[in-house]
Coordinates of C-alpha atoms in Angstrom, one line a residue:
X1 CA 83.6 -62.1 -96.5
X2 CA 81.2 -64.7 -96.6
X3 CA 79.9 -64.4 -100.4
X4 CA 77.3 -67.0 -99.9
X5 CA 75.7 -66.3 -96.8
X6 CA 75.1 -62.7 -98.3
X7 CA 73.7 -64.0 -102.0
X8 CA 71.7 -66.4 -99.7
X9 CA 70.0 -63.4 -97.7
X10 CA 70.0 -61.7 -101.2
X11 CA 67.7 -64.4 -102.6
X12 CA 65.8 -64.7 -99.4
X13 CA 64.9 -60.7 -99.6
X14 CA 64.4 -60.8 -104.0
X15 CA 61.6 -63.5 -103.1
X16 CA 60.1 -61.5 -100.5
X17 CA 59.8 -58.4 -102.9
X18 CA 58.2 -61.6 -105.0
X19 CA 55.6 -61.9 -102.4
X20 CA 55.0 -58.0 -102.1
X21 CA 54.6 -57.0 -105.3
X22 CA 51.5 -59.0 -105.5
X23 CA 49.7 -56.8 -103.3
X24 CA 49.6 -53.6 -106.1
X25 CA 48.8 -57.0 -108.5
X26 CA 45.3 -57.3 -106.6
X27 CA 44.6 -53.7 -106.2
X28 CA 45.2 -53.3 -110.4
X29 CA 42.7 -56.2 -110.6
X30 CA 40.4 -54.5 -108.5
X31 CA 40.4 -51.6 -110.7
X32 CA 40.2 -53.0 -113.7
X33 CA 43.8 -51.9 -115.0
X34 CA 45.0 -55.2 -117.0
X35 CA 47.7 -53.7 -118.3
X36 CA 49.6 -52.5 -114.9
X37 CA 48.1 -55.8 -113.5
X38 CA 50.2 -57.3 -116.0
X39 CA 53.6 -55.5 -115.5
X40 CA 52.8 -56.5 -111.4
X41 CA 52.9 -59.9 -112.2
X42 CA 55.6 -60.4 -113.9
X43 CA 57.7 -58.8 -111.9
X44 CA 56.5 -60.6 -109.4
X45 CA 57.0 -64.2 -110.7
X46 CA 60.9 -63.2 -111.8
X47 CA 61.5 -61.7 -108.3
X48 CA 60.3 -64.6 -106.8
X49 CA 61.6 -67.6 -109.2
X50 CA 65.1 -65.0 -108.9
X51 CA 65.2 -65.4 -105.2
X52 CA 63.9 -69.0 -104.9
X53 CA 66.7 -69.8 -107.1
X54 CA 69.5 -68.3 -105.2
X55 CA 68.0 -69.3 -102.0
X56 CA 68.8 -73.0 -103.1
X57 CA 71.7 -72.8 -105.1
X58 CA 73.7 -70.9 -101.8
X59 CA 71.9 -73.3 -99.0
X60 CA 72.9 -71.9 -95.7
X61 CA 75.5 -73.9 -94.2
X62 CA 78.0 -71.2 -92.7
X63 CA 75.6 -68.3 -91.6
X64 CA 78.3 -66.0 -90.6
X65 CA 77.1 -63.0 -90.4
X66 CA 79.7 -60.5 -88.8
X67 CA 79.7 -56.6 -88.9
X68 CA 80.7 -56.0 -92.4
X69 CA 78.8 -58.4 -94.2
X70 CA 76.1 -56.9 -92.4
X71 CA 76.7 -53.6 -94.1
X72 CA 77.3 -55.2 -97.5
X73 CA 73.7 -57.1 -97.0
X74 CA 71.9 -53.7 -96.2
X75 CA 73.2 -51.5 -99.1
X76 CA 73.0 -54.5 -101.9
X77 CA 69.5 -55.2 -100.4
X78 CA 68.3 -52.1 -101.0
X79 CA 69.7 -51.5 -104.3
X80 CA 68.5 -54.8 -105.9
X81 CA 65.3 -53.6 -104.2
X82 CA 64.9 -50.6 -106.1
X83 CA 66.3 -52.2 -109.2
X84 CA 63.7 -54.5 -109.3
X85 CA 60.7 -52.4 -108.0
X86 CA 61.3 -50.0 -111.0
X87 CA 60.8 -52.5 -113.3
X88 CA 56.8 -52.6 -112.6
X89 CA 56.3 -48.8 -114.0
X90 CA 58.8 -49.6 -117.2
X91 CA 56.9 -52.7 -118.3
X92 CA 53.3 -50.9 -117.6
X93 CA 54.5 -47.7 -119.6
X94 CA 53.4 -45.3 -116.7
X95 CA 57.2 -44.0 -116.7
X96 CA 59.0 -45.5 -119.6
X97 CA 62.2 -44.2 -118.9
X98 CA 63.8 -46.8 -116.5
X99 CA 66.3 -43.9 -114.9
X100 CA 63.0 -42.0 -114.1
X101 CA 61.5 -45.2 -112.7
X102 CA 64.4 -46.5 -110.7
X103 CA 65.1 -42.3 -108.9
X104 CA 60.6 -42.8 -108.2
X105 CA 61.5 -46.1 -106.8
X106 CA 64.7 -45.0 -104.6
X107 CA 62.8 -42.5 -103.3
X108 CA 59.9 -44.5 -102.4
X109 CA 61.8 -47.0 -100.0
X110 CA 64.3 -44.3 -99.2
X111 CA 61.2 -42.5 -97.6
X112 CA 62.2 -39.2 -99.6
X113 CA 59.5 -38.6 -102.0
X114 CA 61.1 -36.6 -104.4
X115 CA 59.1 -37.9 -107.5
X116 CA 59.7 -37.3 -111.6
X117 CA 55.9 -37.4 -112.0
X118 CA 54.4 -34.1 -113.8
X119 CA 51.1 -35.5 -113.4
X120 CA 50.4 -38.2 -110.8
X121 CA 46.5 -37.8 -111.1
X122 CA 47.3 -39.9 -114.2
X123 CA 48.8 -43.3 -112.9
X124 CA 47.4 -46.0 -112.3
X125 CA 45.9 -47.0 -108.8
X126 CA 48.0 -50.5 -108.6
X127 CA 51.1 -47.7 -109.4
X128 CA 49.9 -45.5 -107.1
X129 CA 49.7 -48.5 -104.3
X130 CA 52.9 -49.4 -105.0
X131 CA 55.0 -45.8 -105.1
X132 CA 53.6 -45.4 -101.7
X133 CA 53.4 -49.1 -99.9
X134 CA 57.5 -48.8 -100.9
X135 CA 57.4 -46.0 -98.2
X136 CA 55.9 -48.0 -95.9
X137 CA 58.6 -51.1 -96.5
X138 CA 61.5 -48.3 -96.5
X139 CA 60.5 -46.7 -93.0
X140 CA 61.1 -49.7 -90.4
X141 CA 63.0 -51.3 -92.8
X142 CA 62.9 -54.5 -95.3
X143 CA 65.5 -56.5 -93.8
X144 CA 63.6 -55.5 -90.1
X145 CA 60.8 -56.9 -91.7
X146 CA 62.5 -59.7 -92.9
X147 CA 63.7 -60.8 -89.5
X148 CA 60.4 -60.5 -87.9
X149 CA 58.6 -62.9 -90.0
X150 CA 61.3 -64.9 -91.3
X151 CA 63.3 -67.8 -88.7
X152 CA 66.6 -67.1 -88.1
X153 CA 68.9 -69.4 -86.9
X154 CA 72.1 -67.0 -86.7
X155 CA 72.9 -65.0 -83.3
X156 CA 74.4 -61.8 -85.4
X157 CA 71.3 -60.5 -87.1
X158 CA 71.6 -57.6 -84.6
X159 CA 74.7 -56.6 -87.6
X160 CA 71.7 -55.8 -90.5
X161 CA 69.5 -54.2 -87.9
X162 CA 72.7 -52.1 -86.9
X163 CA 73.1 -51.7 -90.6
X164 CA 69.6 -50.5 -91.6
X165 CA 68.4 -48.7 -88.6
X166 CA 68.6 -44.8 -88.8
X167 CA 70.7 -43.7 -85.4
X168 CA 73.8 -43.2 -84.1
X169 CA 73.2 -46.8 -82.0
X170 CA 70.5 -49.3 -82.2
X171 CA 70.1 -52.4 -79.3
X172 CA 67.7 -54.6 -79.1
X173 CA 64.5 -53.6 -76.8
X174 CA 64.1 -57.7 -75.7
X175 CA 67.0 -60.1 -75.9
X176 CA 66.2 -61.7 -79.0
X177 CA 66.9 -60.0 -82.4
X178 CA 63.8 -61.3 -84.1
X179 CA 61.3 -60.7 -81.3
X180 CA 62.6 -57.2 -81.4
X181 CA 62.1 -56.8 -84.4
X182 CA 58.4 -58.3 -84.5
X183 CA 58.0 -55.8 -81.7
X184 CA 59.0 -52.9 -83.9
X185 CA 56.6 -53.6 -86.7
X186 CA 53.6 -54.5 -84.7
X187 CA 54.0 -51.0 -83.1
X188 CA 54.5 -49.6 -87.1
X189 CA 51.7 -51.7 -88.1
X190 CA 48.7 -50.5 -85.4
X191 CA 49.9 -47.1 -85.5
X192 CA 49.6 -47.2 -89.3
X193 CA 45.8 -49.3 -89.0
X194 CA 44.9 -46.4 -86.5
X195 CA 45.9 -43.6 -89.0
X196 CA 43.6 -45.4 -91.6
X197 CA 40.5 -45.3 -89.4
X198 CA 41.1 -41.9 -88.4
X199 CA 41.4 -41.0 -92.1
X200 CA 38.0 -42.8 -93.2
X201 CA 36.6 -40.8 -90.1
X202 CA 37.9 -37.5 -92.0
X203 CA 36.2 -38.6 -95.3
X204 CA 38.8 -40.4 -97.3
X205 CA 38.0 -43.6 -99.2
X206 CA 40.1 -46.2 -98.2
X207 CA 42.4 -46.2 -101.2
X208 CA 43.0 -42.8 -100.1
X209 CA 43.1 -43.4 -96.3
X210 CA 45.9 -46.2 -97.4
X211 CA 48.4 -44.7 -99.3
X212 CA 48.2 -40.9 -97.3
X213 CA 49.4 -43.6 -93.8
X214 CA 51.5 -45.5 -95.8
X215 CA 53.0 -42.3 -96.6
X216 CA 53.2 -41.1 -93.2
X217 CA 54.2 -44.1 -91.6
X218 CA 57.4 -44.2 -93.8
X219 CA 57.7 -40.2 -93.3
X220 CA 57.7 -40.7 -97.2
X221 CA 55.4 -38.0 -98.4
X222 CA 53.9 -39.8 -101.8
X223 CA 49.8 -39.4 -102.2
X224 CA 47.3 -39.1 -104.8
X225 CA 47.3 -35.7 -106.1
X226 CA 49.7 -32.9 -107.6
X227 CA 48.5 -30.7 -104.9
X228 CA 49.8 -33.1 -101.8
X229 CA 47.3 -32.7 -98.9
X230 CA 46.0 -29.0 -99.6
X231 CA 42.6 -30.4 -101.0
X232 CA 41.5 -32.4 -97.9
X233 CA 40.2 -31.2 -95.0
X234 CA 41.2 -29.3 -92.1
X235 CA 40.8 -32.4 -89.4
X236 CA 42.9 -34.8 -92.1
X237 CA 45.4 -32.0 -92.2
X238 CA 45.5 -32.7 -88.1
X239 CA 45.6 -35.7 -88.1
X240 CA 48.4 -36.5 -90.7
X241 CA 50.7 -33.7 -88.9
X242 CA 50.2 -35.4 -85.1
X243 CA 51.0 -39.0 -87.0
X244 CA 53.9 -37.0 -89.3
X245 CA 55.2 -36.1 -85.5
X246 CA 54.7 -39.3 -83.7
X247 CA 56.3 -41.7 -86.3
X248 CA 59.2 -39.1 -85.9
X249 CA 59.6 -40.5 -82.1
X250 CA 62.0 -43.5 -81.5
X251 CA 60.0 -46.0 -81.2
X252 CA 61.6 -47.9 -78.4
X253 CA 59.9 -45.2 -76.5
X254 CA 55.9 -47.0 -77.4
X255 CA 57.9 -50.1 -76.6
X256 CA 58.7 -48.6 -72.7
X257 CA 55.0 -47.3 -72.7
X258 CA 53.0 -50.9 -73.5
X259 CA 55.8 -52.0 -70.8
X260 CA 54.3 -49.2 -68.5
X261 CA 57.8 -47.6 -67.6
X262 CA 56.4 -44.5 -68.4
X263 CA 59.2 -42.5 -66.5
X264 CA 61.8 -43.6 -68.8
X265 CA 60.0 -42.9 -71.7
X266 CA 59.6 -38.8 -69.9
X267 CA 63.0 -38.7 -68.7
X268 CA 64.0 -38.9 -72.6
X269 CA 66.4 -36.1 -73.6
X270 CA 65.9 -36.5 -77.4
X271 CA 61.8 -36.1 -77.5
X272 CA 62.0 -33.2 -75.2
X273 CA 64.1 -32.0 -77.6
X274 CA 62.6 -32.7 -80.4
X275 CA 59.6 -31.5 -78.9
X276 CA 61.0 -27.7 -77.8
X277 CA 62.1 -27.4 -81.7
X278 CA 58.7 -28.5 -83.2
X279 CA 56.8 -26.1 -80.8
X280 CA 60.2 -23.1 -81.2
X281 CA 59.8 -23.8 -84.7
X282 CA 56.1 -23.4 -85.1
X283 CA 55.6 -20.4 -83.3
X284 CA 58.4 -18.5 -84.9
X285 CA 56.6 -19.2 -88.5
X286 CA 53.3 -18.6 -87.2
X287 CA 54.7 -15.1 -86.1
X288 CA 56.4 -14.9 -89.6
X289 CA 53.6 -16.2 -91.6
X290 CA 50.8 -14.6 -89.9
X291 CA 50.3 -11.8 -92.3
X292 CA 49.6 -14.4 -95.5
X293 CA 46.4 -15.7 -93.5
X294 CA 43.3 -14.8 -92.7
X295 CA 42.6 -16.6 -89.4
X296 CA 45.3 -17.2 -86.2
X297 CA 44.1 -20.7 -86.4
X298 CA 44.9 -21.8 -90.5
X299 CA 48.0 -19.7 -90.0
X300 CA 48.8 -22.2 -86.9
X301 CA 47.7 -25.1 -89.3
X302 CA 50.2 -24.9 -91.9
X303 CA 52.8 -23.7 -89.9
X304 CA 51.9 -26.7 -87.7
X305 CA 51.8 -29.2 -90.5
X306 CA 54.8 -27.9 -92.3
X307 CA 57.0 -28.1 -89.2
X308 CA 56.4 -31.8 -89.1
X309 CA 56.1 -32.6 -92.7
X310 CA 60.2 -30.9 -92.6
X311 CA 61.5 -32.3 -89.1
X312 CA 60.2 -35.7 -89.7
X313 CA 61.5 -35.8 -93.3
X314 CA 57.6 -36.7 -94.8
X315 CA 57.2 -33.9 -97.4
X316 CA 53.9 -33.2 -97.2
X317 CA 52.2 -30.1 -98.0
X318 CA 49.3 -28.1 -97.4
X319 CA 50.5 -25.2 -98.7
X320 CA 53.3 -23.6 -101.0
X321 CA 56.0 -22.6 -98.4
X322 CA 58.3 -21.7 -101.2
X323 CA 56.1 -18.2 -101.1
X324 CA 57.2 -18.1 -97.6
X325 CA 59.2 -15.2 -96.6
X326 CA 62.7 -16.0 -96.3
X327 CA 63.3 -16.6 -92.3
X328 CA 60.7 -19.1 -92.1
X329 CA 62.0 -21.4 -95.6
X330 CA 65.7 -21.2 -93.7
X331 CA 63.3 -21.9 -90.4
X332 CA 62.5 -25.3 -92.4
X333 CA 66.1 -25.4 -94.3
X334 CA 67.3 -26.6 -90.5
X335 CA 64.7 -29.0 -89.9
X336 CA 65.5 -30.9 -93.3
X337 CA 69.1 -31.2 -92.0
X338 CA 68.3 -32.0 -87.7
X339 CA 65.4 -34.7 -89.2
X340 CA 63.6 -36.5 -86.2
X341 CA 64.7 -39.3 -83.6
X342 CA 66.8 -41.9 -83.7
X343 CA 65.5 -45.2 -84.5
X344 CA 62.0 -43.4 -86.0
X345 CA 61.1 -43.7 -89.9
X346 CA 62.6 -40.1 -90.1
X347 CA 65.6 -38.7 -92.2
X348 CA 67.8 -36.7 -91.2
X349 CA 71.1 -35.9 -89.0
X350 CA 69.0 -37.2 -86.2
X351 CA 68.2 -35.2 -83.2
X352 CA 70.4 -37.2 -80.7
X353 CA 73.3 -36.8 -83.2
X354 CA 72.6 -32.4 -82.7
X355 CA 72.1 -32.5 -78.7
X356 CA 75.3 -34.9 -78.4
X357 CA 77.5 -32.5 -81.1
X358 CA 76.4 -29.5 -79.1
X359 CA 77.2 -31.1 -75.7
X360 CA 80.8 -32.7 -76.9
X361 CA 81.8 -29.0 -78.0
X362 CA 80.6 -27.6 -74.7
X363 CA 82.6 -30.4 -73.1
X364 CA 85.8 -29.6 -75.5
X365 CA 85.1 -25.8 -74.5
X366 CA 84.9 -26.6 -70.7
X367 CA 88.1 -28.7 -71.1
X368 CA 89.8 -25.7 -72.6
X369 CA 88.9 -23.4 -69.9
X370 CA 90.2 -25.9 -67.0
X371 CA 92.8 -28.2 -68.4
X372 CA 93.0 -30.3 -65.7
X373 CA 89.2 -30.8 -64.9
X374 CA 87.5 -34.3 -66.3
X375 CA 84.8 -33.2 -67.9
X376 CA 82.0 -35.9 -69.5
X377 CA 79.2 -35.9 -71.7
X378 CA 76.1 -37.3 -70.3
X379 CA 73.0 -38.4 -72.7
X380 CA 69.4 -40.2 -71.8
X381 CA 71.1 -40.3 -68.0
X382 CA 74.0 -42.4 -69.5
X383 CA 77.7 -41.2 -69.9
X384 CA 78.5 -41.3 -73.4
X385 CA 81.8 -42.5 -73.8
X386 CA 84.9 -41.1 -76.2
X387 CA 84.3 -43.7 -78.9
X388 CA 80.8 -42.6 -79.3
X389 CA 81.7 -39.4 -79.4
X390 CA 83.9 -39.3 -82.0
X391 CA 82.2 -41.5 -84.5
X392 CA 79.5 -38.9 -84.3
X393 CA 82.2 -36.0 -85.2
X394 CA 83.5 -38.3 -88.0
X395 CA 79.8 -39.2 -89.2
X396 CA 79.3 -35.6 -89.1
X397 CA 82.4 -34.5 -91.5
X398 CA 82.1 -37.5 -93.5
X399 CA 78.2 -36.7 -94.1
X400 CA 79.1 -32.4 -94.9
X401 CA 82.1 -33.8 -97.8
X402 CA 79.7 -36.0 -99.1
X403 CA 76.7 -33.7 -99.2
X404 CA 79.5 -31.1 -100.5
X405 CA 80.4 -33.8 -103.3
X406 CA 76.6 -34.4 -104.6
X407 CA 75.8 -30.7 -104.5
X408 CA 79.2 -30.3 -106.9
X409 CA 77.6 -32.6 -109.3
X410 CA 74.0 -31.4 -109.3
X411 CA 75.4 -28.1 -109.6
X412 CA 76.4 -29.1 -113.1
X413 CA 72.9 -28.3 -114.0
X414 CA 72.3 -24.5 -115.2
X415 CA 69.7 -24.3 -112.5
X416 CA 70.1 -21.9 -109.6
X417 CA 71.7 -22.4 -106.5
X418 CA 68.9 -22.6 -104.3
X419 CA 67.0 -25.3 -106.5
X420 CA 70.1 -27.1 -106.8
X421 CA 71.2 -26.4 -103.3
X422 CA 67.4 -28.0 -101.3
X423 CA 67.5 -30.2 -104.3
X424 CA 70.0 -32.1 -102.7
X425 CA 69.6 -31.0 -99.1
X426 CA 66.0 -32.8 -100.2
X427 CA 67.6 -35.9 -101.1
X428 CA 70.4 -36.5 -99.2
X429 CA 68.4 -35.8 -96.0
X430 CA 65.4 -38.2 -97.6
X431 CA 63.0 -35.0 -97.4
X432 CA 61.7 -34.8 -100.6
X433 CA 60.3 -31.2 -101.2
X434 CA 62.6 -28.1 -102.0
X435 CA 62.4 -24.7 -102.4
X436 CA 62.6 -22.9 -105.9
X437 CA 62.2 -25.3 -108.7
X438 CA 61.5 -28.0 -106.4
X439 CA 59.2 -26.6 -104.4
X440 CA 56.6 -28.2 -102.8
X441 CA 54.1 -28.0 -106.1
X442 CA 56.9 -29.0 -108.5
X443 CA 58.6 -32.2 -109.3
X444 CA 62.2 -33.4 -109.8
X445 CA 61.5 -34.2 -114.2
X446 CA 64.0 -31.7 -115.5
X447 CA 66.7 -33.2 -114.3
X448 CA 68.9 -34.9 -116.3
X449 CA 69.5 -38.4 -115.8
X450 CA 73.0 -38.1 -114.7
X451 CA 71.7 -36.0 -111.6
X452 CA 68.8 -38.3 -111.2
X453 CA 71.3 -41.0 -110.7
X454 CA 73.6 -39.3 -108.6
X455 CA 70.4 -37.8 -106.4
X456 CA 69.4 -41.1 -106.1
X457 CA 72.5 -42.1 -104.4
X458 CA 72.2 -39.2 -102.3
X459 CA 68.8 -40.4 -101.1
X460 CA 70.6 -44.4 -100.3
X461 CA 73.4 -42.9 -98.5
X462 CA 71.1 -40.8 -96.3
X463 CA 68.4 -43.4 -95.7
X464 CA 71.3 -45.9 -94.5
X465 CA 73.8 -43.1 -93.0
X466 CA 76.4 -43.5 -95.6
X467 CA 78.4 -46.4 -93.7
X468 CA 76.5 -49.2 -95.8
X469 CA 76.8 -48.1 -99.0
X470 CA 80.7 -46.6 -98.6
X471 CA 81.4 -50.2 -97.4
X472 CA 80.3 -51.6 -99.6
X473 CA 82.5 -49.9 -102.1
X474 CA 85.6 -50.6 -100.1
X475 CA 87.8 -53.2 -101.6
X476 CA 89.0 -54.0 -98.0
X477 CA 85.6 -55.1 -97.0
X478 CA 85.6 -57.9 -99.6
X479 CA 88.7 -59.3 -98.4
X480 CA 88.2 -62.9 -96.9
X481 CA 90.1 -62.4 -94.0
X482 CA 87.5 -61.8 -90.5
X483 CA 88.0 -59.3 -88.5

């Protein structure tokens, strides 16, 4: 293990959050609010003076960087991420407890948007900024980001992006790691600047405008008011669920577009898929819900939105679907668990994960049928060989014991079964809305803080599909021997 190559990324990544943090700094100065300016900046000047320090003390003279220390990088980067991005709401006194403030901050750059806060009218604007600009960080990815601005003289970064990136696989679109990832978050960057203008368009200030695509981008779900998006209009309801569904895509598919191989990007298995189960899905609500509306086309509007806010992981509301009737909440109880695209800001099993499971077993069944036959699974036009296949069966049972493991300890709680149940279906999928007691117009407060910590976990592990953080708890990955 190389311990000083990964305190030396550490450091590099601590300073970064430095450099960050000063962006809710200037939007508390704008408003006025000294006190949360205050908290901003010193957080930021620790973080920064933190990571400038172990950035010199380590130097960089072996950057070795193989598989597991890429693992080890990803899950420590994003818990001394949260760690420190708490701190800013403690100091400040807009969520005093820190357990509260650190399970706000996981599910910021987790992208879940489960929140604590009973009244969120009430924080600050530089909080506000900063709950959701987290989401924005947490969707392509810190250590992405990281790569793309920062040089990189080592030929293994592909290992972090490996690490971070939701999917069962991640390559690099162009040959180097760092111009891919530049790629990436110019893509995440105009699509997010085009969201803002179409927001302003729809008659949100730009305060407003900001956090609701910050939100979106990072399929995070945080805004401005208890009521989520219900209070806006009809055409920013629109426009958040067509952006909700297109940040769900993989975005090596925009990538194939600006390169014009356009029949690539329609000869793509998972978005047709994920297409048929956003359209399936919406007109089997609309059917369901149709009763509770007085026009085809709201009823068509929430279902819509709702569809997407679940698939793509956001958490977004326009309405309270926990009054739903029963077949369309287990309707959305799916999507929290199939999640969008691989390589998108969405949570999730993934969509390719579902279409390659339900091809394997038909493969398994064929097999069965004709012993002798050699049957093979095919994906995206590509034969998807046995080693892929079965880490996706083991992902799968690893991810069912360990969502069975974190529903045993939130069921602790003398709550019902279906609060605690889509509490952490919520979490662990990086959702953020339930049903019952964490419905869509309630919060995640009454927890206690040993579920708050052990939802929080849940939200890591699904953000970084388990691997990172279980690694990372391995003593065998610490060992110094290279493999």
């Amino acid at each position: 293990m190389n311990l000083k190559m990964i305190v030396y990324t550490l450091g590099r990544i601590i300073g970064l959050e430095g450099i960050l943090l000063t962006l809710p700094l200037i939007v508390s100065l704008i408003y006025g609010e000294w006190s949360t300016a205050l908290a901003f900046a010193i957080t930021a000047a620790s973080a920064t003076l933190v990571g400038l320090l172990l950035f010199k003390l380590t130097g960089k003279s072996d950057q070795t960087i193989y598989a597991r220390e890429g693992f080890v990088i990803v899950a420590l980067t994003w818990l001394f991420l949260s760690a420190i991005g708490a701190v800013p709401f403690v100091l400040s006194g807009e969520i005093p407890s820190y357990i509260d403030a650190f399970f706000e901050t996981v599910s910021g750059f987790t992208t879940t948007g489960a929140s604590i806060l009973t009244d969120v009218e009430a924080m600050s604007h530089g909080a506000l900024f900063w709950r959701s600009f987290t989401h924005w960080i947490g969707g392509m990815g810190v250590l992405v980001l990281m790569m793309a601005i920062v040089p990189d003289n080592t030929g293994r970064s592909i290992h972090i992006m490996r690490a971070e990136m939701p999917g069962p696989t991640v390559d690099k679109i162009v040959p180097k790691v760092r111009d891919t990832a530049k790629i990436l978050y110019l893509i995440y960057i105009a699509m997010t600047l085009v969201e803002i203008v179409l927001l302003l368009c729809g008659g949100m200030n730009l305060f407003e405008a900001s956090i609701h695509s910050f939100g979106t981008a990072g399929t995070g779900g945080f805004g401005v008011k208890s009521t989520s998006i219900s209070g806006y209009s009809p055409y920013c309801q629109w426009v958040i669920t067509i952006f909700m569904l297109l940040f769900g895509v993989n975005f090596n598919l925009y990538y194939l577009m600006l390169i014009r191989r356009f029949r690539s990007v329609l000869k793509s298995e998972e978005l047709w898929t994920y297409i048929g189960i956003v359209v399936a899905s919406v007109v089997i609500i609309t059917a369901n819900v149709s009763s509770m509306y007085s026009t085809l086309s709201e009823t068509v509007r929430y279902s819509a939105f709702q569809v997407a806010s679940i698939i793509t992981t956001t958490g977004y509301s326009t309405v309270d679907f926990n009054l739903w009737p029963s077949f369309s909440k287990t309707v959305l109880l799916l999507l929290m668990f199939i999640g969008g695209c691989a390589g998108s800001t969405a949570g999730g099993l993934k969509v390719s994960r579902i279409v390659l499971l339900i091809k394997s077993i038909g493969s398994e069944v064929r097999h069965l049928l004709h012993p002798r036959a050699i049957t093979t699974v095919k994906f995206e036009g590509k034969t998807v060989d046995k080693s892929t296949r079965k880490g996706i069966g083991t992902y799968l049972a690893l991810y069912f014991f360990l969502f069975a493991v974190i529903f045993l300890l939130v069921s602790i709680e003398p709550y019902d079964m279906e609060t605690n149940f889509t509490a952490t279906a919520a979490c662990f999928n990086n959702v953020g809305p339930g049903f019952s007691l964490v419905g869509p117009v309630e919060n995640f407060s009454f927890y206690s803080g040993f579920t708050k910590a052990a939802l929080s976990a849940a939200m890591l592990l699904g953000r970084l599909e388990l691997y990172p953080i279980l690694l990372t708890l391995s003593p065998a990955a610490w060992s110094k021997k290279h493999k």
